[in-house]
Amino acid sequence: MEKKGTILMQRYELGRLLGQGTFAKVYHARNLKSGQSVAIKIIDKEKVLRGGLIDQIKREISVMRLVRHPNVVQLYEVMASKTKIYFAMEFVKGGELFNKVARGKLKEDAARKYFQQLIGAVDYCHSRGVYHRDIKPENLLLDEFGNLKISDFGLSALAESRRQDGLLHTTCGTPAYVAPEVINKKGYDGAKADIWSSGVVLFVLLAGYLPFNEQNLMEMYKKITRGEFKCPQWFPPEARKLLSRILNPCPFTRINMATLMENSWFKKGFKANVAAPKPLQIKGDVSSISDVEVALDEGSSVSNSSIESGRPPTRTNSFNAFDIISLSQGFDLSGLFENDMNERPPTRFTTTKPASTIVSKFEEIAEMERFKVMKKDGMVKLQGSKQGRKGQLGIDAEIFEVTPSFFVVEVKKTAGDTLEYKQFYNKDMKPCLKDIVWAWEGNEQQQQQQQQQQPQPPQPQLQIHNR
């Protein structure tokens, strides 16, 4: 058991216990070098393994690494020992927004300010491919200046968690704040679900009580699925109208984030806060996010010697006949389901180079452009360091093995602005990849030229054609 005054990893002095749960405790702590106050979350690795929460911890690390916003509680460092995982996080002094609301409703300007900060941060999370899924006043903290900070990403989801239908399917969240489509268990859009929960928070800020609140849970769910709520008479007319569009039980006609942020009531006095905090550092026995994941795997631990021993062989995903058919012209059904015509579809190329060479090429691109790199099981993730119009660029390159000497690589944008990605892809990425590309998807002319210059590789029965 950690005691007050304990020196942790030769970097932090532990202070008072701030809170605890089944698998973790949170302490106030002081950085020995800078004197900065932080919150240290200490996670018991054995309890996490027994409780089957490995993926949740991995996801929380990945999400907090991706989301660097002034209105989100920041993760400063990740450290690890053989038995514990340590998160060094921003210490938020003002407590929960819930405590402020518990004393009664807020004035319109105060409620709007908190709602603006919440929506600004949630919109940024969505631009990074992150959906919180448990937005409520208890997870919204206030700093000493009265600024809102979103916390607790333990139930969050990444865009890559979506199934083939493009929807999330895990039912989670707090009953009074959860969107009706989540309750219905037929799949849901994480962004639309977060908007609903944010609308419930706005109602609570203005009213001082919940819009859906029944002792009988089934009765409450019925009201939520029907969108049955009543605004008190003191609500401003514009706020009433906005809430009716946010708390629309049909996710397809519910207001989206872009339209919400253009709403006249919302925009009053709104100042976007996009200054990026300091980047995440990894300390102690851990050298990267993927090493933290290894440390969490059952029966394994990470030490300096294992990190220095060299790279493990590059693992790839395999392509079967169905995967190849799904990429062929005439079998691509994505147009039936994808609504955003401005989104750039994934780009694919084939190559005869080994997986390790493919990964090294993407590492070269990352180094030249100052991107961060994360590698795992045939996937290379690139994260830009510059703040663009919609945050930092996020790019995934996934490597598929068709035969032992023939690979398909799929490159896609996972976060950031589509136009900025297109410019980066055409100007920087594509020229750098030309040394390893055998053929770009649908580029038959290039394929013929390559055939004249090098031996033909083993091929699948179906060629990859342009969508």
Short mmCIF file of C-alpha atoms in Angstrom, two decimals:
data_model
loop_
_atom_site.label_atom_id
_atom_site.label_comp_id
_atom_site.label_asym_id
_atom_site.label_seq_id
_atom_site.Cartn_x
_atom_site.Cartn_y
_atom_site.Cartn_z
CA MET A 1 0.00 0.00 0.00
CA GLU A 2 1.35 3.42 -0.99
CA LYS A 3 1.82 5.88 1.88
CA LYS A 4 2.00 9.66 2.00
CA GLY A 5 5.58 10.76 1.36
CA THR A 6 6.42 7.71 -0.76
CA ILE A 7 8.80 8.52 -3.63
CA LEU A 8 7.45 6.98 -6.83
CA MET A 9 9.82 6.01 -9.66
CA GLN A 10 12.30 8.60 -8.34
CA ARG A 11 10.09 11.30 -9.86
CA TYR A 12 7.05 11.98 -7.69
CA GLU A 13 6.33 12.35 -3.99
CA LEU A 14 2.89 10.98 -3.15
CA GLY A 15 0.48 13.08 -1.11
CA ARG A 16 -3.07 12.51 0.09
CA LEU A 17 -5.45 9.95 -1.36
CA LEU A 18 -7.95 11.68 -3.67
CA GLY A 19 -10.15 8.70 -4.47
CA GLN A 20 -10.19 5.00 -5.17
CA GLY A 21 -12.05 2.31 -7.06
CA THR A 22 -11.88 -1.45 -7.42
CA PHE A 23 -8.75 -1.49 -9.57
CA ALA A 24 -7.05 1.86 -8.98
CA LYS A 25 -6.29 4.61 -6.49
CA VAL A 26 -5.69 8.28 -7.27
CA TYR A 27 -3.25 10.34 -5.21
CA HIS A 28 -2.20 13.97 -5.18
CA ALA A 29 1.54 14.08 -5.89
CA ARG A 30 4.39 16.51 -6.47
CA ASN A 31 6.93 16.36 -9.28
CA LEU A 32 10.29 16.32 -7.48
CA LYS A 33 12.06 18.19 -10.27
CA SER A 34 9.55 20.93 -11.12
CA GLY A 35 7.40 21.04 -7.98
CA GLN A 36 4.28 20.73 -10.16
CA SER A 37 1.17 19.25 -8.57
CA VAL A 38 -0.18 16.19 -10.40
CA ALA A 39 -2.68 13.41 -9.85
CA ILE A 40 -1.19 9.92 -9.90
CA LYS A 41 -3.50 7.06 -10.86
CA ILE A 42 -2.06 3.77 -9.60
CA ILE A 43 -3.50 0.70 -11.32
CA ASP A 44 -3.01 -2.78 -9.85
CA LYS A 45 -1.96 -4.95 -12.78
CA GLU A 46 -2.99 -8.24 -11.15
CA LYS A 47 -6.50 -6.96 -10.36
CA VAL A 48 -6.87 -5.66 -13.91
CA LEU A 49 -5.89 -9.05 -15.32
CA ARG A 50 -8.29 -10.89 -13.01
CA GLY A 51 -11.09 -8.46 -13.81
CA GLY A 52 -10.63 -8.77 -17.56
CA LEU A 53 -10.08 -5.01 -17.99
CA ILE A 54 -6.86 -5.18 -19.99
CA ASP A 55 -8.44 -3.79 -23.15
CA GLN A 56 -10.11 -0.97 -21.22
CA ILE A 57 -6.78 0.19 -19.75
CA LYS A 58 -5.07 -0.06 -23.13
CA ARG A 59 -7.87 1.95 -24.70
CA GLU A 60 -7.69 4.62 -21.99
CA ILE A 61 -3.94 5.02 -22.59
CA SER A 62 -4.40 5.21 -26.37
CA VAL A 63 -7.26 7.70 -26.10
CA MET A 64 -5.53 10.03 -23.63
CA ARG A 65 -2.44 9.94 -25.82
CA LEU A 66 -4.50 11.03 -28.82
CA VAL A 67 -6.55 13.75 -27.13
CA ARG A 68 -4.44 16.81 -26.22
CA HIS A 69 -6.87 19.66 -25.59
CA PRO A 70 -7.08 22.44 -22.94
CA ASN A 71 -10.55 21.26 -21.89
CA VAL A 72 -9.52 17.63 -21.44
CA VAL A 73 -7.64 16.34 -18.38
CA GLN A 74 -4.11 15.72 -19.63
CA LEU A 75 -2.05 12.58 -19.24
CA TYR A 76 1.55 13.73 -18.64
CA GLU A 77 3.37 10.44 -18.26
CA VAL A 78 2.86 6.69 -18.24
CA MET A 79 5.15 4.65 -16.00
CA ALA A 80 5.22 0.97 -15.12
CA SER A 81 6.69 -1.50 -12.68
CA LYS A 82 6.23 -5.28 -12.54
CA THR A 83 3.02 -4.97 -10.52
CA LYS A 84 1.65 -1.48 -11.22
CA ILE A 85 0.82 0.92 -14.05
CA TYR A 86 1.07 4.62 -13.15
CA PHE A 87 -0.66 7.51 -14.91
CA ALA A 88 0.69 10.96 -14.06
CA MET A 89 -2.21 13.29 -14.90
CA GLU A 90 -3.18 16.92 -14.65
CA PHE A 91 -4.34 17.81 -11.13
CA VAL A 92 -7.65 19.67 -11.41
CA LYS A 93 -8.29 21.63 -8.20
CA GLY A 94 -11.88 22.80 -8.62
CA GLY A 95 -13.61 19.44 -8.22
CA GLU A 96 -16.56 18.06 -10.17
CA LEU A 97 -19.07 20.19 -12.05
CA PHE A 98 -21.64 17.92 -10.36
CA ASN A 99 -20.91 19.58 -6.99
CA LYS A 100 -21.71 23.01 -8.44
CA VAL A 101 -24.97 21.80 -10.01
CA ALA A 102 -25.96 20.02 -6.78
CA ARG A 103 -26.32 23.47 -5.18
CA GLY A 104 -28.88 24.50 -7.80
CA LYS A 105 -29.30 25.61 -11.40
CA LEU A 106 -26.74 27.91 -13.01
CA LYS A 107 -27.30 31.27 -14.65
CA GLU A 108 -27.69 31.18 -18.41
CA ASP A 109 -24.26 32.68 -19.19
CA ALA A 110 -22.45 30.28 -16.83
CA ALA A 111 -24.32 27.26 -18.20
CA ARG A 112 -23.57 28.33 -21.77
CA LYS A 113 -19.86 28.81 -21.00
CA TYR A 114 -19.50 25.30 -19.60
CA PHE A 115 -21.53 23.86 -22.48
CA GLN A 116 -19.36 25.68 -25.02
CA GLN A 117 -16.19 24.30 -23.43
CA LEU A 118 -17.72 20.82 -23.30
CA ILE A 119 -18.79 20.86 -26.95
CA GLY A 120 -15.46 22.33 -28.09
CA ALA A 121 -13.58 19.51 -26.35
CA VAL A 122 -15.99 16.78 -27.51
CA ASP A 123 -15.77 18.04 -31.10
CA TYR A 124 -11.97 17.86 -30.87
CA CYS A 125 -12.19 14.30 -29.50
CA HIS A 126 -14.40 13.32 -32.43
CA SER A 127 -11.90 14.83 -34.88
CA ARG A 128 -9.30 12.48 -33.35
CA GLY A 129 -11.63 9.49 -33.77
CA VAL A 130 -12.47 9.31 -30.04
CA TYR A 131 -15.98 8.97 -28.57
CA HIS A 132 -16.29 9.46 -24.79
CA ARG A 133 -19.57 7.54 -24.23
CA ASP A 134 -19.96 8.55 -20.56
CA ILE A 135 -20.43 12.33 -20.56
CA LYS A 136 -22.03 13.49 -17.29
CA PRO A 137 -21.32 16.20 -14.66
CA GLU A 138 -19.41 13.72 -12.48
CA ASN A 139 -16.85 13.31 -15.30
CA LEU A 140 -16.53 17.05 -15.89
CA LEU A 141 -14.00 18.77 -13.62
CA LEU A 142 -13.27 22.46 -13.01
CA ASP A 143 -9.83 23.99 -12.64
CA GLU A 144 -8.94 26.90 -10.36
CA PHE A 145 -9.94 29.36 -13.10
CA GLY A 146 -13.37 27.81 -13.58
CA ASN A 147 -12.52 26.08 -16.86
CA LEU A 148 -14.15 22.75 -17.63
CA LYS A 149 -12.04 19.60 -18.09
CA ILE A 150 -13.37 16.30 -19.42
CA SER A 151 -12.07 13.29 -17.48
CA ASP A 152 -12.46 9.51 -17.27
CA PHE A 153 -11.97 7.99 -20.71
CA GLY A 154 -12.28 4.45 -19.34
CA LEU A 155 -15.47 3.78 -21.35
CA SER A 156 -14.40 5.69 -24.45
CA ALA A 157 -14.19 4.16 -27.92
CA LEU A 158 -11.93 4.72 -30.90
CA ALA A 159 -13.26 4.96 -34.43
CA GLU A 160 -11.49 1.69 -35.25
CA SER A 161 -13.78 -0.05 -32.71
CA ARG A 162 -16.70 0.31 -35.10
CA ARG A 163 -18.03 -2.83 -36.75
CA GLN A 164 -18.53 -3.30 -40.48
CA ASP A 165 -21.82 -1.39 -40.29
CA GLY A 166 -19.82 1.67 -39.19
CA LEU A 167 -21.48 1.69 -35.76
CA LEU A 168 -20.46 1.01 -32.17
CA HIS A 169 -22.28 -1.81 -30.39
CA THR A 170 -21.08 -1.80 -26.77
CA THR A 171 -23.83 -0.65 -24.40
CA CYS A 172 -22.26 1.62 -21.80
CA GLY A 173 -22.72 4.95 -20.07
CA THR A 174 -24.88 6.25 -17.23
CA PRO A 175 -28.63 5.50 -17.60
CA ALA A 176 -29.98 9.06 -17.22
CA TYR A 177 -27.46 10.43 -19.78
CA VAL A 178 -27.40 7.61 -22.33
CA ALA A 179 -28.81 8.10 -25.84
CA PRO A 180 -31.90 6.09 -26.90
CA GLU A 181 -30.09 4.28 -29.71
CA VAL A 182 -27.54 2.97 -27.18
CA ILE A 183 -30.39 1.54 -25.10
CA ASN A 184 -31.91 -0.12 -28.17
CA LYS A 185 -28.71 -2.17 -28.72
CA LYS A 186 -28.87 -2.01 -32.51
CA GLY A 187 -25.65 -0.09 -33.00
CA TYR A 188 -25.05 3.64 -32.71
CA ASP A 189 -22.98 6.53 -34.00
CA GLY A 190 -20.58 7.47 -31.18
CA ALA A 191 -20.62 11.16 -32.15
CA LYS A 192 -24.43 11.41 -32.10
CA ALA A 193 -24.54 9.56 -28.75
CA ASP A 194 -22.04 12.03 -27.23
CA ILE A 195 -24.13 14.95 -28.52
CA TRP A 196 -27.22 13.55 -26.77
CA SER A 197 -25.35 13.14 -23.46
CA SER A 198 -23.98 16.69 -23.77
CA GLY A 199 -27.55 17.92 -24.26
CA VAL A 200 -28.62 16.21 -21.03
CA VAL A 201 -25.74 18.01 -19.29
CA LEU A 202 -26.93 21.36 -20.70
CA PHE A 203 -30.46 20.69 -19.42
CA VAL A 204 -29.07 19.86 -15.95
CA LEU A 205 -26.97 23.05 -15.90
CA LEU A 206 -29.97 25.24 -16.76
CA ALA A 207 -32.61 23.38 -14.71
CA GLY A 208 -30.73 21.93 -11.74
CA TYR A 209 -32.31 18.52 -12.34
CA LEU A 210 -32.40 15.75 -14.97
CA PRO A 211 -34.73 15.79 -18.00
CA PHE A 212 -35.27 12.03 -17.66
CA ASN A 213 -35.46 10.88 -14.05
CA GLU A 214 -37.67 8.00 -12.90
CA GLN A 215 -37.13 5.61 -9.99
CA ASN A 216 -38.23 2.80 -12.28
CA LEU A 217 -35.41 2.31 -14.79
CA MET A 218 -37.68 0.85 -17.48
CA GLU A 219 -40.03 3.85 -17.25
CA MET A 220 -37.06 6.19 -17.59
CA TYR A 221 -35.81 4.28 -20.65
CA LYS A 222 -39.27 4.56 -22.23
CA LYS A 223 -39.19 8.35 -21.80
CA ILE A 224 -35.66 8.52 -23.20
CA THR A 225 -36.52 6.45 -26.29
CA ARG A 226 -39.57 8.67 -26.92
CA GLY A 227 -37.70 11.90 -26.14
CA GLU A 228 -40.31 12.84 -23.52
CA PHE A 229 -39.04 15.77 -21.46
CA LYS A 230 -40.31 19.20 -20.50
CA CYS A 231 -38.27 22.39 -20.24
CA PRO A 232 -39.08 24.61 -17.23
CA GLN A 233 -40.54 28.03 -17.95
CA TRP A 234 -37.35 29.93 -17.11
CA PHE A 235 -35.41 28.34 -20.01
CA PRO A 236 -34.55 30.91 -22.73
CA PRO A 237 -36.56 30.25 -25.93
CA GLU A 238 -33.40 29.74 -28.01
CA ALA A 239 -32.04 27.21 -25.52
CA ARG A 240 -35.37 25.33 -25.57
CA LYS A 241 -35.24 25.10 -29.35
CA LEU A 242 -31.63 23.91 -29.32
CA LEU A 243 -32.37 21.25 -26.69
CA SER A 244 -35.29 19.95 -28.75
CA ARG A 245 -32.85 19.35 -31.62
CA ILE A 246 -30.18 17.78 -29.40
CA LEU A 247 -32.55 15.53 -27.43
CA ASN A 248 -34.16 14.22 -30.59
CA PRO A 249 -34.59 10.45 -30.09
CA CYS A 250 -33.91 9.79 -33.78
CA PRO A 251 -30.11 9.91 -34.30
CA PHE A 252 -30.49 10.43 -38.07
CA THR A 253 -32.35 13.75 -37.63
CA ARG A 254 -30.61 14.80 -34.39
CA ILE A 255 -28.50 17.92 -34.78
CA ASN A 256 -24.88 17.23 -35.73
CA MET A 257 -21.81 18.87 -34.23
CA ALA A 258 -21.14 21.33 -37.07
CA THR A 259 -24.73 22.65 -37.03
CA LEU A 260 -24.78 22.82 -33.23
CA MET A 261 -21.65 24.97 -33.18
CA GLU A 262 -23.27 27.39 -35.64
CA ASN A 263 -26.38 27.80 -33.45
CA SER A 264 -26.96 31.45 -32.46
CA TRP A 265 -27.54 30.68 -28.75
CA PHE A 266 -24.44 28.48 -28.59
CA LYS A 267 -22.19 30.96 -30.45
CA LYS A 268 -22.85 33.88 -28.11
CA GLY A 269 -19.44 34.78 -26.62
CA PHE A 270 -17.90 31.52 -27.83
CA LYS A 271 -14.12 31.38 -28.12
CA ALA A 272 -12.61 28.21 -29.56
CA ASN A 273 -9.80 26.85 -27.39
CA VAL A 274 -7.36 24.90 -29.54
CA ALA A 275 -3.95 25.53 -27.91
CA ALA A 276 -2.26 22.13 -27.62
CA PRO A 277 -0.82 21.10 -24.22
CA LYS A 278 2.62 19.52 -23.86
CA PRO A 279 3.06 16.11 -25.50
CA LEU A 280 2.79 12.89 -23.51
CA GLN A 281 6.00 11.38 -22.14
CA ILE A 282 6.63 7.74 -21.26
CA LYS A 283 8.97 7.06 -18.34
CA GLY A 284 10.33 4.35 -16.09
CA ASP A 285 10.35 0.79 -17.37
CA VAL A 286 8.22 1.74 -20.35
CA SER A 287 9.46 3.25 -23.61
CA SER A 288 6.27 3.43 -25.67
CA ILE A 289 2.52 3.02 -25.56
CA SER A 290 2.86 -0.42 -27.11
CA ASP A 291 5.22 -1.39 -24.28
CA VAL A 292 2.53 -0.44 -21.76
CA GLU A 293 0.22 -2.77 -23.66
CA VAL A 294 2.83 -5.53 -23.44
CA ALA A 295 3.17 -4.87 -19.70
CA LEU A 296 -0.56 -5.44 -19.33
CA ASP A 297 -0.58 -8.71 -21.25
CA GLU A 298 -1.12 -11.74 -19.05
CA GLY A 299 2.03 -13.26 -17.65
CA SER A 300 4.38 -10.66 -19.09
CA SER A 301 6.25 -7.62 -17.91
CA VAL A 302 8.42 -4.96 -19.45
CA SER A 303 11.95 -4.17 -18.32
CA ASN A 304 14.77 -2.07 -19.72
CA SER A 305 16.60 -5.19 -20.88
CA SER A 306 13.64 -6.47 -22.88
CA ILE A 307 13.19 -3.09 -24.53
CA GLU A 308 16.86 -2.93 -25.52
CA SER A 309 17.01 -6.51 -26.83
CA GLY A 310 15.90 -5.51 -30.32
CA ARG A 311 12.79 -5.43 -32.45
CA PRO A 312 10.42 -8.37 -32.60
CA PRO A 313 9.57 -9.67 -36.09
CA THR A 314 6.99 -7.56 -37.89
CA ARG A 315 3.56 -9.20 -37.69
CA THR A 316 0.99 -8.74 -40.46
CA ASN A 317 -2.66 -9.47 -41.06
CA SER A 318 -3.58 -12.04 -43.70
CA PHE A 319 -5.87 -11.60 -46.72
CA ASN A 320 -8.26 -14.39 -47.62
CA ALA A 321 -10.33 -14.79 -50.79
CA PHE A 322 -13.29 -12.94 -49.34
CA ASP A 323 -11.08 -9.95 -48.45
CA ILE A 324 -9.79 -9.79 -52.01
CA ILE A 325 -13.28 -10.08 -53.50
CA SER A 326 -14.51 -7.27 -51.26
CA LEU A 327 -11.89 -4.95 -52.80
CA SER A 328 -12.78 -5.84 -56.37
CA GLN A 329 -14.78 -3.59 -58.66
CA GLY A 330 -18.50 -4.33 -58.44
CA PHE A 331 -18.33 -5.73 -54.92
CA ASP A 332 -17.64 -2.49 -53.01
CA LEU A 333 -20.83 -1.67 -51.10
CA SER A 334 -19.41 1.18 -49.03
CA GLY A 335 -21.29 3.77 -51.08
CA LEU A 336 -24.56 2.41 -49.69
CA PHE A 337 -23.52 3.21 -46.14
CA GLU A 338 -21.07 6.12 -46.20
CA ASN A 339 -22.75 9.52 -45.98
CA ASP A 340 -19.76 11.85 -45.87
CA MET A 341 -18.87 12.48 -49.50
CA ASN A 342 -15.95 14.69 -48.45
CA GLU A 343 -14.14 11.87 -46.64
CA ARG A 344 -11.19 10.47 -48.57
CA PRO A 345 -11.54 6.68 -49.00
CA PRO A 346 -8.62 4.39 -48.08
CA THR A 347 -5.81 4.09 -50.63
CA ARG A 348 -4.21 0.73 -51.33
CA PHE A 349 -1.04 -0.42 -53.01
CA THR A 350 0.62 -3.77 -53.58
CA THR A 351 4.27 -4.52 -52.91
CA THR A 352 6.77 -7.36 -53.05
CA LYS A 353 8.91 -5.88 -50.29
CA PRO A 354 8.95 -7.63 -46.89
CA ALA A 355 6.78 -6.27 -44.07
CA SER A 356 9.82 -4.96 -42.17
CA THR A 357 10.82 -2.83 -45.18
CA ILE A 358 7.27 -1.45 -45.49
CA VAL A 359 7.26 -0.47 -41.81
CA SER A 360 10.71 1.12 -42.12
CA LYS A 361 9.53 3.23 -45.06
CA PHE A 362 6.63 4.63 -43.04
CA GLU A 363 9.05 5.32 -40.17
CA GLU A 364 11.23 7.31 -42.60
CA ILE A 365 8.20 9.37 -43.65
CA ALA A 366 7.31 9.97 -40.01
CA GLU A 367 10.84 11.09 -39.16
CA MET A 368 10.99 13.50 -42.10
CA GLU A 369 7.61 15.03 -41.28
CA ARG A 370 8.01 14.88 -37.47
CA PHE A 371 5.13 12.47 -36.99
CA LYS A 372 4.87 10.17 -33.99
CA VAL A 373 4.81 6.44 -34.77
CA MET A 374 3.05 3.53 -33.09
CA LYS A 375 3.38 -0.02 -34.43
CA LYS A 376 1.37 -3.10 -33.58
CA ASP A 377 0.43 -6.33 -35.38
CA GLY A 378 0.72 -5.21 -38.99
CA MET A 379 -0.49 -1.67 -38.31
CA VAL A 380 1.58 1.52 -38.42
CA LYS A 381 -0.10 4.57 -36.88
CA LEU A 382 1.24 8.05 -37.68
CA GLN A 383 0.24 11.07 -35.62
CA GLY A 384 1.12 14.59 -36.76
CA SER A 385 2.69 17.10 -34.38
CA LYS A 386 1.16 20.22 -35.95
CA GLN A 387 -2.31 21.51 -35.10
CA GLY A 388 -4.37 21.67 -38.28
CA ARG A 389 -7.86 22.97 -38.95
CA LYS A 390 -9.38 19.92 -37.28
CA GLY A 391 -6.53 18.96 -34.98
CA GLN A 392 -3.49 16.83 -35.73
CA LEU A 393 -3.45 14.47 -38.71
CA GLY A 394 -3.83 10.79 -37.90
CA ILE A 395 -2.93 8.16 -40.51
CA ASP A 396 -3.14 4.36 -40.38
CA ALA A 397 -1.19 2.05 -42.67
CA GLU A 398 -2.31 -1.58 -42.40
CA ILE A 399 -0.24 -4.37 -43.98
CA PHE A 400 -1.98 -7.51 -45.31
CA GLU A 401 -0.13 -10.64 -46.43
CA VAL A 402 -1.61 -12.18 -49.59
CA THR A 403 1.27 -14.63 -50.08
CA PRO A 404 4.63 -14.76 -48.22
CA SER A 405 6.15 -12.47 -50.87
CA PHE A 406 3.17 -10.31 -51.84
CA PHE A 407 1.45 -7.70 -49.65
CA VAL A 408 -1.42 -5.23 -49.83
CA VAL A 409 -1.05 -2.00 -47.83
CA GLU A 410 -4.10 0.11 -46.99
CA VAL A 411 -3.50 3.76 -46.06
CA LYS A 412 -6.29 5.88 -44.57
CA LYS A 413 -6.87 9.09 -42.62
CA THR A 414 -8.14 8.51 -39.09
CA ALA A 415 -8.14 12.08 -37.79
CA GLY A 416 -7.68 15.66 -38.89
CA ASP A 417 -8.78 17.66 -41.92
CA THR A 418 -9.43 15.78 -45.19
CA LEU A 419 -7.97 18.52 -47.42
CA GLU A 420 -4.80 18.75 -45.31
CA TYR A 421 -4.45 14.97 -45.50
CA LYS A 422 -4.91 14.98 -49.28
CA GLN A 423 -2.16 17.61 -49.66
CA PHE A 424 0.20 15.68 -47.36
CA TYR A 425 -0.55 12.40 -49.13
CA ASN A 426 0.07 13.73 -52.66
CA LYS A 427 3.03 15.98 -51.86
CA ASP A 428 4.92 14.02 -49.21
CA MET A 429 3.72 10.48 -48.61
CA LYS A 430 3.12 9.08 -52.11
CA PRO A 431 6.49 10.20 -53.56
CA CYS A 432 8.30 8.63 -50.59
CA LEU A 433 6.52 5.31 -51.06
CA LYS A 434 7.34 4.92 -54.78
CA ASP A 435 10.46 2.82 -54.04
CA ILE A 436 8.42 0.02 -52.47
CA VAL A 437 5.17 0.20 -54.48
CA TRP A 438 4.58 -2.50 -57.10
CA ALA A 439 1.19 -1.06 -58.14
CA TRP A 440 -1.25 1.49 -56.80
CA GLU A 441 -4.85 0.36 -56.62
CA GLY A 442 -6.38 0.62 -60.11
CA ASN A 443 -3.19 1.94 -61.71
CA GLU A 444 -2.79 -0.69 -64.43
CA GLN A 445 -0.35 1.37 -66.45
CA GLN A 446 2.08 1.57 -63.56
CA GLN A 447 1.61 -2.15 -62.97
CA GLN A 448 2.63 -2.92 -66.57
CA GLN A 449 5.72 -0.72 -66.25
CA GLN A 450 6.73 -2.46 -63.04
CA GLN A 451 6.25 -5.87 -64.67
CA GLN A 452 8.88 -4.99 -67.28
CA GLN A 453 11.39 -3.96 -64.62
CA GLN A 454 11.14 -6.81 -62.10
CA PRO A 455 10.04 -10.44 -61.82
CA GLN A 456 6.31 -10.94 -61.45
CA PRO A 457 5.35 -11.77 -57.85
CA PRO A 458 2.89 -14.45 -56.82
CA GLN A 459 -0.58 -12.98 -57.15
CA PRO A 460 -4.06 -13.71 -55.90
CA GLN A 461 -6.60 -14.81 -58.50
CA LEU A 462 -8.45 -11.50 -58.39
CA GLN A 463 -6.70 -8.23 -59.19
CA ILE A 464 -7.33 -5.14 -57.11
CA HIS A 465 -9.15 -2.52 -59.16
CA ASN A 466 -10.15 1.02 -58.45
CA ARG A 467 -13.40 1.49 -56.58
#
